[in-house]
Short mmCIF file of C-alpha atoms in Angstrom, two decimals:
data_model
loop_
_atom_site.label_atom_id
_atom_site.label_comp_id
_atom_site.label_asym_id
_atom_site.label_seq_id
_atom_site.Cartn_x
_atom_site.Cartn_y
_atom_site.Cartn_z
CA UNK A 1 176.37 177.92 -2.15
CA UNK A 2 174.88 174.47 -2.04
CA UNK A 3 171.11 174.06 -2.43
CA UNK A 4 169.04 173.08 0.63
CA UNK A 5 167.91 169.50 0.46
CA UNK A 6 164.39 169.10 -0.82
CA UNK A 7 161.72 167.51 1.35
CA UNK A 8 160.48 164.37 -0.16
CA UNK A 9 156.81 163.31 0.16
CA UNK A 10 155.59 159.83 -0.42
CA UNK A 11 152.31 158.04 -0.36
CA UNK A 12 151.51 155.78 2.55
CA UNK A 13 151.60 152.17 1.75
CA UNK A 14 148.52 150.03 2.13
CA UNK A 15 150.06 148.32 5.15
CA UNK A 16 150.65 151.67 6.84
CA UNK A 17 147.09 152.80 6.12
CA UNK A 18 145.72 149.59 7.59
CA UNK A 19 147.93 150.03 10.64
CA UNK A 20 146.73 153.61 11.23
CA UNK A 21 143.11 152.57 10.74
CA UNK A 22 143.57 149.72 13.22
CA UNK A 23 145.04 152.16 15.74
CA UNK A 24 142.12 154.56 15.32
CA UNK A 25 139.60 151.72 15.65
CA UNK A 26 141.34 150.47 18.78
CA UNK A 27 141.24 153.95 20.31
CA UNK A 28 137.53 154.35 19.47
CA UNK A 29 136.80 150.89 20.85
CA UNK A 30 138.61 151.73 24.07
CA UNK A 31 136.72 155.03 24.40
CA UNK A 32 133.41 153.28 23.73
CA UNK A 33 134.14 150.60 26.36
CA UNK A 34 135.06 153.22 28.96
CA UNK A 35 131.96 155.27 28.12
CA UNK A 36 129.75 152.17 28.29
CA UNK A 37 131.17 151.22 31.69
CA UNK A 38 130.51 154.73 32.99
CA UNK A 39 126.94 154.64 31.63
CA UNK A 40 126.41 151.22 33.19
CA UNK A 41 127.73 152.45 36.54
CA UNK A 42 125.41 155.47 36.40
CA UNK A 43 122.42 153.25 35.53
CA UNK A 44 123.24 150.88 38.41
CA UNK A 45 123.56 153.82 40.82
CA UNK A 46 120.24 155.27 39.64
CA UNK A 47 118.52 151.88 39.94
CA UNK A 48 119.92 151.40 43.45
CA UNK A 49 118.66 154.88 44.39
CA UNK A 50 115.20 154.07 43.01
CA UNK A 51 115.06 150.80 44.91
CA UNK A 52 116.18 152.49 48.12
CA UNK A 53 113.55 155.21 47.70
CA UNK A 54 110.85 152.60 47.02
CA UNK A 55 111.88 150.57 50.07
CA UNK A 56 111.88 153.71 52.22
CA UNK A 57 108.42 154.70 50.94
CA UNK A 58 107.12 151.17 51.55
CA UNK A 59 108.49 151.17 55.09
CA UNK A 60 106.89 154.58 55.74
CA UNK A 61 103.51 153.36 54.47
CA UNK A 62 103.78 150.26 56.65
CA UNK A 63 104.19 152.50 59.70
CA UNK A 64 101.00 154.44 58.97
CA UNK A 65 97.57 153.63 60.29
CA UNK A 66 94.60 153.61 57.93
CA UNK A 67 91.50 152.91 59.95
CA UNK A 68 88.53 150.96 58.67
CA UNK A 69 85.13 150.77 60.34
CA UNK A 70 83.15 147.58 60.78
CA UNK A 71 79.45 148.11 61.57
CA UNK A 72 77.96 146.12 64.42
CA UNK A 73 74.61 145.72 66.12
CA UNK A 74 72.72 146.64 62.94
CA UNK A 75 74.71 149.85 62.46
CA UNK A 76 74.41 151.08 66.02
CA UNK A 77 78.16 150.74 66.52
CA UNK A 78 81.28 151.07 64.37
CA UNK A 79 84.44 149.22 65.37
CA UNK A 80 87.61 150.98 64.21
CA UNK A 81 90.68 148.89 63.40
CA UNK A 82 93.83 148.73 61.27
CA UNK A 83 94.94 145.64 59.40
CA UNK A 84 98.62 145.96 60.40
CA UNK A 85 98.56 147.47 63.89
CA UNK A 86 96.74 147.01 67.17
CA UNK A 87 95.14 150.30 68.13
CA UNK A 88 95.48 150.98 71.85
CA UNK A 89 93.73 154.32 72.15
CA UNK A 90 91.63 156.63 70.00
CA UNK A 91 90.21 160.10 70.41
CA UNK A 92 87.45 161.18 68.04
CA UNK A 93 86.63 164.87 67.68
CA UNK A 94 83.53 166.11 65.87
CA UNK A 95 82.78 169.43 64.16
CA UNK A 96 82.38 172.01 66.98
CA UNK A 97 79.04 173.25 65.63
CA UNK A 98 77.54 169.80 66.19
CA UNK A 99 78.16 170.18 69.95
CA UNK A 100 79.04 166.52 70.39
CA UNK A 101 81.62 165.69 73.10
CA UNK A 102 84.81 163.99 71.95
CA UNK A 103 85.10 160.23 72.22
CA UNK A 104 88.22 159.18 74.15
CA UNK A 105 88.78 155.50 74.71
CA UNK A 106 91.61 153.23 75.82
CA UNK A 107 91.30 149.76 74.26
CA UNK A 108 87.79 150.85 73.21
CA UNK A 109 87.93 151.80 69.54
CA UNK A 110 84.20 151.73 68.99
CA UNK A 111 81.98 154.64 67.99
CA UNK A 112 78.32 154.46 69.07
CA UNK A 113 75.65 155.92 66.83
CA UNK A 114 73.89 157.27 69.95
CA UNK A 115 76.69 159.82 70.29
CA UNK A 116 75.71 161.62 67.08
CA UNK A 117 72.18 160.38 66.32
CA UNK A 118 70.20 163.13 68.09
CA UNK A 119 71.90 166.18 66.52
CA UNK A 120 72.10 164.60 63.05
CA UNK A 121 68.46 163.47 63.05
CA UNK A 122 67.41 166.92 64.22
CA UNK A 123 69.47 168.55 61.49
CA UNK A 124 68.01 166.30 58.79
CA UNK A 125 64.43 166.44 60.08
CA UNK A 126 61.91 167.75 57.60
CA UNK A 127 63.68 166.35 54.56
CA UNK A 128 63.88 162.88 53.06
CA UNK A 129 63.68 160.06 55.57
CA UNK A 130 66.48 158.08 53.92
CA UNK A 131 69.75 159.88 53.26
CA UNK A 132 73.42 158.94 53.31
CA UNK A 133 75.88 161.50 54.61
CA UNK A 134 79.53 161.88 55.57
CA UNK A 135 80.38 163.49 58.90
CA UNK A 136 84.02 164.71 59.06
CA UNK A 137 85.82 163.72 62.26
CA UNK A 138 89.38 163.95 63.51
CA UNK A 139 90.73 160.67 64.86
CA UNK A 140 93.92 160.57 66.94
CA UNK A 141 95.23 157.08 67.55
CA UNK A 142 98.05 155.45 69.49
CA UNK A 143 99.47 152.12 68.38
CA UNK A 144 102.59 149.96 68.34
CA UNK A 145 104.70 149.49 65.21
CA UNK A 146 106.97 146.63 66.22
CA UNK A 147 108.81 147.89 69.31
CA UNK A 148 108.01 151.55 68.62
CA UNK A 149 104.95 153.30 69.99
CA UNK A 150 103.53 155.72 67.45
CA UNK A 151 100.76 158.29 67.17
CA UNK A 152 98.68 159.24 64.16
CA UNK A 153 96.23 162.04 63.48
CA UNK A 154 93.94 162.22 60.48
CA UNK A 155 90.57 163.46 59.32
CA UNK A 156 88.12 160.75 58.34
CA UNK A 157 84.60 160.88 57.01
CA UNK A 158 82.14 158.96 59.16
CA UNK A 159 79.57 157.52 56.76
CA UNK A 160 76.05 157.38 58.17
CA UNK A 161 72.57 156.66 56.84
CA UNK A 162 69.13 157.58 58.12
CA UNK A 163 66.00 155.51 57.72
CA UNK A 164 62.32 156.22 58.28
CA UNK A 165 59.92 153.82 60.01
CA UNK A 166 56.17 153.77 60.34
CA UNK A 167 56.59 153.16 64.05
CA UNK A 168 59.45 154.67 66.01
CA UNK A 169 60.31 157.53 63.68
CA UNK A 170 63.69 157.86 62.02
CA UNK A 171 66.90 156.07 62.98
CA UNK A 172 70.57 156.56 62.17
CA UNK A 173 73.05 153.84 61.30
CA UNK A 174 76.83 153.93 60.96
CA UNK A 175 78.25 152.36 57.80
CA UNK A 176 82.01 152.97 57.79
CA UNK A 177 84.86 155.49 57.62
CA UNK A 178 86.96 156.82 54.75
CA UNK A 179 90.30 158.59 55.06
CA UNK A 180 90.10 162.26 54.05
CA UNK A 181 93.33 163.95 55.15
CA UNK A 182 96.45 163.04 57.13
CA UNK A 183 98.04 165.35 59.71
CA UNK A 184 95.38 168.07 59.87
CA UNK A 185 97.47 170.13 62.31
CA UNK A 186 96.36 172.78 64.76
CA UNK A 187 93.61 174.08 62.47
CA UNK A 188 91.67 170.82 62.47
CA UNK A 189 88.52 172.37 64.00
CA UNK A 190 88.29 174.89 61.17
CA UNK A 191 88.92 172.12 58.65
CA UNK A 192 86.17 169.97 60.16
CA UNK A 193 83.73 172.89 60.02
CA UNK A 194 84.61 173.61 56.40
CA UNK A 195 84.10 169.99 55.35
CA UNK A 196 80.88 169.72 57.33
CA UNK A 197 79.49 172.92 55.79
CA UNK A 198 80.24 171.53 52.32
CA UNK A 199 78.51 168.26 53.18
CA UNK A 200 75.43 170.07 54.52
CA UNK A 201 75.23 172.00 51.26
CA UNK A 202 75.52 168.76 49.32
CA UNK A 203 72.66 167.27 51.30
CA UNK A 204 70.60 170.45 51.08
CA UNK A 205 70.59 170.89 54.87
CA UNK A 206 70.45 174.20 56.72
CA UNK A 207 73.81 175.55 57.85
CA UNK A 208 72.61 175.91 61.45
CA UNK A 209 69.69 174.38 63.26
#
């Protein structure tokens, strides 16, 4: 019987080693380029999503009303306005325990101190003549945002100050409004009472009078 031919092994030549190495490097380079392109596409998609979210948030904020109050007539009145929208109508509701009727005005966005002066001066009587307090109120407003009529509801704090006089007793002045909470919902009366009770405690006033 003839012997089976032996397998012969040989060392790779330098040229062959270089060729294999070049092939491996080319494959790794190709994989890296594909991976980099995918990463770049993902980054661009994420950046586009962030920009879209930011633009959407900016547009939403631009639609909202944030009222500011400008005192007039030495604090006897407070004119409500928004820098970006013309307010057509407002309704101002006060804490029920104060027993102050709501203010409802079309094209009249002014709050008069006379509306709240009597109950607040009575409540603060017997203490310091000069105090600064924050009365929580719910303000519903109607306004135009471009061609779209919108409505907004929020709780604001009506900032007031009392002063004592040698003649004429104590007076109350309105100083401004600060936004407290957006969209108070159906439980706004309870929320107003809770905030007002906390403010009375802060001022050291009786809970009922």
